[in-house]
XYZ file of C-alpha atoms in Angstrom:
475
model
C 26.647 -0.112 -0.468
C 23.281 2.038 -0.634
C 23.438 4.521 -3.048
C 23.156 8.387 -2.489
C 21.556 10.733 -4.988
C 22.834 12.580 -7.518
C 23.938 16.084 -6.807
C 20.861 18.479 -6.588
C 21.867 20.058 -9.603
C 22.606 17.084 -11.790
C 19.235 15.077 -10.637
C 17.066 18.249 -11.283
C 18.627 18.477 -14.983
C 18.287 14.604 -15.204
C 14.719 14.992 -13.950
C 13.577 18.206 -16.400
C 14.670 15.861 -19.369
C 12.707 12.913 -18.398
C 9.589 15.193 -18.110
C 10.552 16.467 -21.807
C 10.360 13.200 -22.807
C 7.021 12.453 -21.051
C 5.584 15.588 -22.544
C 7.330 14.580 -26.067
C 5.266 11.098 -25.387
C 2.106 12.892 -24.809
C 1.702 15.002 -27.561
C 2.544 11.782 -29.851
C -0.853 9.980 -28.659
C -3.344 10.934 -30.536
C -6.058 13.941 -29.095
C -8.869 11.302 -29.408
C -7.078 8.041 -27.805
C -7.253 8.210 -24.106
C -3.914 8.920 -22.045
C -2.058 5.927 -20.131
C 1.000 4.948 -18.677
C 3.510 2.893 -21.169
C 4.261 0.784 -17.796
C 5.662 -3.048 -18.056
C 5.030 -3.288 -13.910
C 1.894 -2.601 -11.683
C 1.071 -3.753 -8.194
C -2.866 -3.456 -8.682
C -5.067 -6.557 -8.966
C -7.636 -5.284 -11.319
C -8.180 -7.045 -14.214
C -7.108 -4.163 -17.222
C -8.130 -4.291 -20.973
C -5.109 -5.187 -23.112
C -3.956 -1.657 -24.490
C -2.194 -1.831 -27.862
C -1.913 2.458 -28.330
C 1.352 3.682 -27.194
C 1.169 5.077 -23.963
C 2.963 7.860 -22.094
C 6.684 7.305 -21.462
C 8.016 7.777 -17.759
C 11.044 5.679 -18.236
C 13.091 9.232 -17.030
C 10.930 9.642 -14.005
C 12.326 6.488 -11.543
C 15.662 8.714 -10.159
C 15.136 10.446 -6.210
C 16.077 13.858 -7.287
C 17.417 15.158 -4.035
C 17.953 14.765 -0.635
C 18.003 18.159 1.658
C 19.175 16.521 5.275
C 19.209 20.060 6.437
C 15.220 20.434 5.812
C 14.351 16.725 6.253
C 12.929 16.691 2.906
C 13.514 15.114 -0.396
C 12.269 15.383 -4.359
C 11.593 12.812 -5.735
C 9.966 11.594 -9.421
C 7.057 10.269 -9.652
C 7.848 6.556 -11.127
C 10.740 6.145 -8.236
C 10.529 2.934 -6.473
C 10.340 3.179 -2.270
C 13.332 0.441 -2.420
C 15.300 3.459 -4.415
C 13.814 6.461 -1.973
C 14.802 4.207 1.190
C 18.478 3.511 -0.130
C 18.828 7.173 -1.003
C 17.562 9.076 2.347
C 19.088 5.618 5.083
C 22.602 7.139 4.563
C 21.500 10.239 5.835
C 19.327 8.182 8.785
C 16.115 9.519 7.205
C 13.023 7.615 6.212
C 9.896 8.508 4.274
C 7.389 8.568 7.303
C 4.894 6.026 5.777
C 7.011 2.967 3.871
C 4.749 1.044 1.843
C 5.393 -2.829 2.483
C 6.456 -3.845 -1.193
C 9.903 -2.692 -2.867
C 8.466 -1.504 -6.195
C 5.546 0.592 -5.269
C 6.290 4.109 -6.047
C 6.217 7.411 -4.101
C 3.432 8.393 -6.567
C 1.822 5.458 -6.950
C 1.619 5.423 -3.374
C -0.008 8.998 -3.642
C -2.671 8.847 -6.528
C -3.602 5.205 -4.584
C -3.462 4.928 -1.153
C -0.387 3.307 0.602
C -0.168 2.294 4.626
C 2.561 1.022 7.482
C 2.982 0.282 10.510
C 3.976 4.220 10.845
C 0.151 5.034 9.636
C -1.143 5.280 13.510
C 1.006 8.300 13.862
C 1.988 10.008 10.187
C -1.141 8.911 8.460
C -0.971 8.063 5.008
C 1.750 8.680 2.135
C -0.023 11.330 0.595
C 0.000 13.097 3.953
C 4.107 14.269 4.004
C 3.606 15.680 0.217
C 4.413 19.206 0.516
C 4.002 20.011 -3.008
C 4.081 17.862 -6.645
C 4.020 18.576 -10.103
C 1.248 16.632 -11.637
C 0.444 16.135 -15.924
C -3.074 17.036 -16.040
C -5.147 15.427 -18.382
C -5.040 18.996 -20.288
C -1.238 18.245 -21.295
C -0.213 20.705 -18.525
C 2.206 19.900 -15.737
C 0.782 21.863 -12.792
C 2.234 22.356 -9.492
C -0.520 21.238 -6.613
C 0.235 22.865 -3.110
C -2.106 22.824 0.046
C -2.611 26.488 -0.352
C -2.949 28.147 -3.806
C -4.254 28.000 -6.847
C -4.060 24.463 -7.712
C -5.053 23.459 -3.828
C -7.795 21.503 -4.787
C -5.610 19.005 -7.177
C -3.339 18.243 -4.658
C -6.146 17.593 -1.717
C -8.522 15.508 -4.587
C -4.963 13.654 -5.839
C -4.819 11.096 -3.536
C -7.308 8.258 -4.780
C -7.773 9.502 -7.422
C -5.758 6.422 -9.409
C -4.533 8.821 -12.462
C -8.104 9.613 -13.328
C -7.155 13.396 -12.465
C -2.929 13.327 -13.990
C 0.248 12.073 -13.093
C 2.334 13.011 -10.458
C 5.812 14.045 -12.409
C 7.673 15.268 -8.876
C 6.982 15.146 -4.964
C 8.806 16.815 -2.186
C 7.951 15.083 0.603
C 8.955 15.022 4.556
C 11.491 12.610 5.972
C 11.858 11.862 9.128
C 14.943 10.827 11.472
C 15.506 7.283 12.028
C 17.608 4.844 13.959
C 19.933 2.121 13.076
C 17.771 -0.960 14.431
C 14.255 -1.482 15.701
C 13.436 -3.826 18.817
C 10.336 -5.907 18.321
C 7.665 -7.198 20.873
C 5.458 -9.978 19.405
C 1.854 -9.666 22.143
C -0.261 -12.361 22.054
C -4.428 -11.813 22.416
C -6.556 -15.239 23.217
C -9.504 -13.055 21.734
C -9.966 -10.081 18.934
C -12.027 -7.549 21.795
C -8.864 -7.222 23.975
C -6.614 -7.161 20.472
C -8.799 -4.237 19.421
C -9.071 -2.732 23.115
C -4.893 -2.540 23.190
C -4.721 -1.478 19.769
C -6.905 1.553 20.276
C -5.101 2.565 23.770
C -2.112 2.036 21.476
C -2.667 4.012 18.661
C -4.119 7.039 20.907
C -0.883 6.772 23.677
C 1.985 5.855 21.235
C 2.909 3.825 24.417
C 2.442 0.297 25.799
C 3.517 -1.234 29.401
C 5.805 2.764 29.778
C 7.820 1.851 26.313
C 6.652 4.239 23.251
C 5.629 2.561 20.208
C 7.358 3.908 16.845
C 5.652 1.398 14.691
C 2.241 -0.755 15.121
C 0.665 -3.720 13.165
C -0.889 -6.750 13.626
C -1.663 -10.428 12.665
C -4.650 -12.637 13.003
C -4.371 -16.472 12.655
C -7.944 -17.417 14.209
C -10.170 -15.795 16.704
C -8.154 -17.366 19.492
C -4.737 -16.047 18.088
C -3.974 -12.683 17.279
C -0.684 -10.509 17.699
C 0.217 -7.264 18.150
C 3.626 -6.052 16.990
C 5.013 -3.173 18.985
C 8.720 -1.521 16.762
C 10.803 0.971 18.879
C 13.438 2.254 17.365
C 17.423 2.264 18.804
C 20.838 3.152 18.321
C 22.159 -0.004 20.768
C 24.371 -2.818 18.637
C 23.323 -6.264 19.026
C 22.559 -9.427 17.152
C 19.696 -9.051 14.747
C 17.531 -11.070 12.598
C 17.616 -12.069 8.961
C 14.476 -13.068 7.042
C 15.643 -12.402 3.938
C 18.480 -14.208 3.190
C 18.220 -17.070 5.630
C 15.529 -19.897 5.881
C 13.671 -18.020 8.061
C 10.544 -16.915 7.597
C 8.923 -13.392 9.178
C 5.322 -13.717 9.896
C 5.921 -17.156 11.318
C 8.758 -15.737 13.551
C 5.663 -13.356 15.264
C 3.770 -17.031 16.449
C 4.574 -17.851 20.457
C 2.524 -19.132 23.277
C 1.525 -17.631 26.596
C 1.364 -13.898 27.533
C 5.144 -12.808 27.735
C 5.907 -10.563 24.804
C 8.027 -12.776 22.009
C 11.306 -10.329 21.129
C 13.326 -9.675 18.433
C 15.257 -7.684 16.267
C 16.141 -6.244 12.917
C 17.903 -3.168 11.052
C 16.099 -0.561 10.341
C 16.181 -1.355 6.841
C 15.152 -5.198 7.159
C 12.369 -3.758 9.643
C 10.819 -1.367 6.398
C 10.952 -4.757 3.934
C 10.173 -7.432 6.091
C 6.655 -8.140 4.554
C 8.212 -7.873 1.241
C 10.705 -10.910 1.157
C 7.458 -13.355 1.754
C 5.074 -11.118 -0.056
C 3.680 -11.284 3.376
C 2.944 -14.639 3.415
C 1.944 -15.189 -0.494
C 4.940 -16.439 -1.164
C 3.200 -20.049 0.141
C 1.476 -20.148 -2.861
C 4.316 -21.196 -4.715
C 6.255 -23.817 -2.113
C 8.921 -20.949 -1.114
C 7.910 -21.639 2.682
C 8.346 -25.389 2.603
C 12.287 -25.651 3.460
C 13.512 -28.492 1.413
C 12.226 -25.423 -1.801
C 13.289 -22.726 0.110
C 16.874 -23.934 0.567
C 17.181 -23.870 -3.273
C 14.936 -20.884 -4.116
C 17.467 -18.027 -5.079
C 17.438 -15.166 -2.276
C 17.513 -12.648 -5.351
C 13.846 -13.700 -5.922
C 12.728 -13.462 -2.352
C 10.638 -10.093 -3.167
C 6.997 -9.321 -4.249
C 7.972 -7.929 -7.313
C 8.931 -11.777 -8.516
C 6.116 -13.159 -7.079
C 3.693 -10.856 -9.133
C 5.674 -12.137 -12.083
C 4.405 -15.648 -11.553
C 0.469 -14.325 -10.553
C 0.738 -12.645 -14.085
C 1.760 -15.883 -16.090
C -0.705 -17.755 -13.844
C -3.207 -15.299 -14.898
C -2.071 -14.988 -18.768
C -2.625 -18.759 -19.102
C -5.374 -19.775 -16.188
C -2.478 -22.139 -14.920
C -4.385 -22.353 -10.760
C -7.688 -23.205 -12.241
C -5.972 -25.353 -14.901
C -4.869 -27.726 -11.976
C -7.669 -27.670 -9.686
C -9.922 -28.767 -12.593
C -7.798 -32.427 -12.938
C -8.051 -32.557 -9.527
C -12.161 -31.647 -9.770
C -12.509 -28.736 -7.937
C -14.053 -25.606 -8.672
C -12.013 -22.422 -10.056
C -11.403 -20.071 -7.515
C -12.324 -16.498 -7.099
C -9.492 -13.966 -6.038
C -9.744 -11.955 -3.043
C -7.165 -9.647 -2.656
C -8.600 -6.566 -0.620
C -7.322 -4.024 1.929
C -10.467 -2.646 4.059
C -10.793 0.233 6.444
C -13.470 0.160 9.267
C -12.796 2.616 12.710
C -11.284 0.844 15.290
C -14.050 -0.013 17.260
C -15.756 -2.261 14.803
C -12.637 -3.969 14.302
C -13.366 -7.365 16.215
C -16.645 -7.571 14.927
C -15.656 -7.472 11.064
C -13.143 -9.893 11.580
C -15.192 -12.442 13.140
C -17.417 -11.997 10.315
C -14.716 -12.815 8.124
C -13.736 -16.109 9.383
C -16.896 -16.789 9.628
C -17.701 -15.929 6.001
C -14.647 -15.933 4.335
C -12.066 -18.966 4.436
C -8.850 -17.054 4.372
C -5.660 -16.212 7.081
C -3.437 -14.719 7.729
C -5.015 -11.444 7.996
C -3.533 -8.040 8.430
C -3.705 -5.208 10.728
C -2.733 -1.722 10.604
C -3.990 1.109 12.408
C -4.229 4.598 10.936
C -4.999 8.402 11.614
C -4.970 11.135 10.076
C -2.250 12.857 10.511
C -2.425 15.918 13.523
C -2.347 18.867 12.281
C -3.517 18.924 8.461
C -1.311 20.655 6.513
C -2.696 24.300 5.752
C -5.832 25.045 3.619
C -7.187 21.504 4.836
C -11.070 21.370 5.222
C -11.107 20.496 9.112
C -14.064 18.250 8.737
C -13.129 15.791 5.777
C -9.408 17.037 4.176
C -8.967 14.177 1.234
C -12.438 14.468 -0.043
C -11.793 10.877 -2.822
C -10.902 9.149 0.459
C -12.866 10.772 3.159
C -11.667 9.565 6.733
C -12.399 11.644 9.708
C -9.569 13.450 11.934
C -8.626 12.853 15.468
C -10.611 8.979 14.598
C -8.828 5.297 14.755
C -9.539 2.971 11.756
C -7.574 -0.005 10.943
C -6.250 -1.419 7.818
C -7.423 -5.501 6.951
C -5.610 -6.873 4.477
C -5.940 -10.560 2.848
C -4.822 -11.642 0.286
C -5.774 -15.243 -1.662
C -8.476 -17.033 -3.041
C -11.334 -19.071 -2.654
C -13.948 -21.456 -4.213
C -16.145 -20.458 -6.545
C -19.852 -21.493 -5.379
C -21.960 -22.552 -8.609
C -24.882 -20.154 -9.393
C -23.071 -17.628 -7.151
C -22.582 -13.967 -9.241
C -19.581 -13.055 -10.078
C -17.275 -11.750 -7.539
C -19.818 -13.046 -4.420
C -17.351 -13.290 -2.062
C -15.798 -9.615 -2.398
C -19.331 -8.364 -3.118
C -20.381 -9.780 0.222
C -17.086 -8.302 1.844
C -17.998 -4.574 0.247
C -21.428 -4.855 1.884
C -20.125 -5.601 5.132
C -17.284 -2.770 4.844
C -19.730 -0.505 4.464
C -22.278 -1.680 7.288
C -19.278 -0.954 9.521
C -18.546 2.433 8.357
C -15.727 1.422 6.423
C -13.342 1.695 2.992
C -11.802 -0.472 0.863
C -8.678 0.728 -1.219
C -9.376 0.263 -4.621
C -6.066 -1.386 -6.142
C -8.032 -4.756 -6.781
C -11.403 -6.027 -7.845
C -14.807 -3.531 -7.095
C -18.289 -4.185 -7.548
C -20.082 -0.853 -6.576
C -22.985 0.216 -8.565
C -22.239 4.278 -9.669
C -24.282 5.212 -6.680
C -22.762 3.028 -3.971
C -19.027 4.782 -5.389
C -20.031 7.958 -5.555
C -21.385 8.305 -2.134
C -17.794 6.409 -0.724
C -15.298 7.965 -3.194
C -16.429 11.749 -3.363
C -18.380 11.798 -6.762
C -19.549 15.386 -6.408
C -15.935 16.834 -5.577
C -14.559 14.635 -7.962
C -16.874 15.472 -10.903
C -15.988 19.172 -10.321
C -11.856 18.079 -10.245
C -12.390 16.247 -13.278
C -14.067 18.911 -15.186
C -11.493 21.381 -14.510
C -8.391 19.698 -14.403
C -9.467 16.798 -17.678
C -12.137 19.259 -19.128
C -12.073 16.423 -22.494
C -11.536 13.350 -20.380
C -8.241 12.509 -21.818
C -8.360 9.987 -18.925
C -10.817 7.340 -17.938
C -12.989 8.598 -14.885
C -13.285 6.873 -11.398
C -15.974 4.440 -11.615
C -14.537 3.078 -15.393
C -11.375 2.501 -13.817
C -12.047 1.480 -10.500
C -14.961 -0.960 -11.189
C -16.033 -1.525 -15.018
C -12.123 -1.453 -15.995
C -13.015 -3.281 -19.746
């Protein structure tokens, strides 16, 4: 049984002490040792420097505080998990409108990076139903960011802004209403143009064939095979699928031949975690998808948050390079990257990738902004660390795995290559993982001027590393 929240009363007295104790934790780091999170989990795929200093404590700041079903809203703390928001607000048939694929990414993680779903082509990104949070400044002060008021320009600079600019201690955020299941249609494109061509119309309608479209992503296995799935959600009982406890795996489920729409089915709340079970499809890396493994792999460590577990010990002790030096291959250079480029360059950067870049399955997810900005937005650019433009398609690309070092190559030459190309087509990349920008290059795609100005006034002594040290030099 999902569990409801505690009674408003209770979870806002629960929450005030945990941000006593975060402020307790603050004040005992030292005024010249710079601020960070005393956090045993992370789903970025930066390399960090080992920090030995204590760090500030958040272990009171994981609870959803409260769900209003009469408002659609909910508070929540900053450190909760989406896998605790979703199995607080479900009972009441609500939903955050943008559910991050993975179980353990949190609402404000979700806000200070940059989080995306098959929801994005119509509510945007996470950071985009935040009505107001309370955010630890670098200062020591927990300030309360609005669209309109005096701290307005913390809470439009927040998102991106990776913790260089505070912590987000609370969020109240929109829900929406949701259904009990959601009917899947699996379309199959021969080539990326007409992919990208139906995605667009898609995106733009919130329609396809006279059925709306609640939910929109995609997959691309080669050039020749590409899918579009199309979620609608509904109230009608029925037999539905189970990828997470059965030997049945989801991305492979979307394959079919010829041009009639593949169906299916799942419950609303398999539909929100289906990437997670597989990790998308990471979960290869470590035999779960062969079935004589999977029948003995234990379902409780079907989830990303396991999987990470075993990239961190394969990191901590080189284990994947370890093995393909006995069998005399190179090491292998990570590439784990989610890029944005408008629609309509779409096609073209993933042929280039196939081309360049020996990696699949690939992700798609299209996004807007979301229509209308909330109050006190700047109409042209509203999220100035993350500048997309309103009433414009991108899509999200997302891969994530590995490939072969070349000898003499610099280091990182396959995601500096993939950076170059990003930008060529106008694009972002979300910065959760590996970045070679020079200080120039990131300024000019991350808001340096407008950030500079955020930083001086809300982390006037840099208590907190700055964009570009965190982002890209991260030693």
């Amino acid at each position: 049984m999902r569990r409801r929240p505690e009674p408003r009363e209770t979870g806002f007295a629960a929450h005030r002490a945990g941000v006593e104790q975060l402020l307790g934790s603050y004040r005992a780091i030292p005024s010249h040792a710079t601020v960070r999170l005393a956090k045993k989990t992370s789903n970025l795929f930066r390399t960090r420097a080992v920090a030995n200093a204590p760090g500030l404590d958040v272990s009171g700041l994981s609870r959803v505080i409260s769900v209003n079903p009469q408002d659609n809203t909910a508070d929540v703390a900053g450190m909760c998990t989406y896998e605790d928001l979703v199995d607080a607000t479900l009972p009441y048939g609500l939903a955050p409108l943008v559910v991050p694929q993975l179980k353990t990414i949190t609402l404000g993680g979700a806000v200070t990076g940059l989080g995306i779903e098959s929801t994005s082509f119509r509510s945007g990104l996470p950071h985009e139903s935040v009505l107001e949070m309370d955010i630890l400044t670098g200062s020591g002060e927990i300030l309360t960011a609005t669209p309109e008021g005096e701290n307005s320009e913390l809470y439009w600079g927040f998102p991106n802004s990776y913790g260089t600019l505070g912590y987000a201690t609370r969020l109240k955020i929109r829900l929406e209403p949701v259904l009990p299941y959601v009917a899947l249609r699996h379309v199959r494109f021969d080539d990326l143009e007409t992919m990208q061509a139906t995605m667009d119309r898609i995106a733009t309608e919130r329609e396809y064939d006279g059925i709306a479209v609640h939910y929109l992503d995609g997959v691309v296995f080669s050039a020749t095979e590409s899918y579009l799935t199309l979620g609608v959600q509904t109230a009608e009982p029925g037999p539905v699928s189970d990828y997470h406890a059965g030997s049945k795996i989801y991305y492979r489920s979307i394959q079919h031949t010829g041009s009639t729409p593949k169906s299916d089915r799942l419950t609303i709340h398999d539909y929100l975690w289906r990437w997670d079970t597989d990790w998308f499809w990471c979960s290869r890396a470590f035999g779960t998808q062969n079935p004589r493994i999977r029948r003995f792999w234990p379902t409780k460590y079907r989830r990303s948050s396991f999987y990470w577990k075993l990239i961190g010990l394969d990191q901590k002790y080189d284990i994947a390079d370890r093995l393909e030096a006995r069998k005399g291959n190179p090491p292998r250079e990570r590439v784990v990257q989610d890029i944005e480029v408008p629609i309509e360059n779409t096609a073209a950067f993933v042929h280039w990738f196939l081309d360049e870049i020996p990696i699949e399955p690939l992700w798609l997810c299209p996004l807007r902004l979301r229509e209308p900005a909330a109050p006190g937005a700047d109409a042209a650019r509203p999220w100035p660390l993350y500048p997309l433009e309103p009433k414009r398609t991108y899509v999200n690309v997302g891969f994530w795995s590995s490939v072969p070092i070349v000898p003499g190559e610099p280091e990182g030459a396959a995601n500096r290559a993939i950076e170059k190309k990003v930008t060529e087509f106008g694009g972002h990349k979300s910065l959760y993982s590996e970045a070679f920008y020079t200080e120039d290059e990131f300024a000019a795609l991350y808001g340096g001027a407008k950030f500079k100005e955020l930083k001086k006034r809300y982390d006037p002594t840099s208590r907190l590393l700055d964009m570009y040290s965190k982002a890209v030099q991260r030693k």
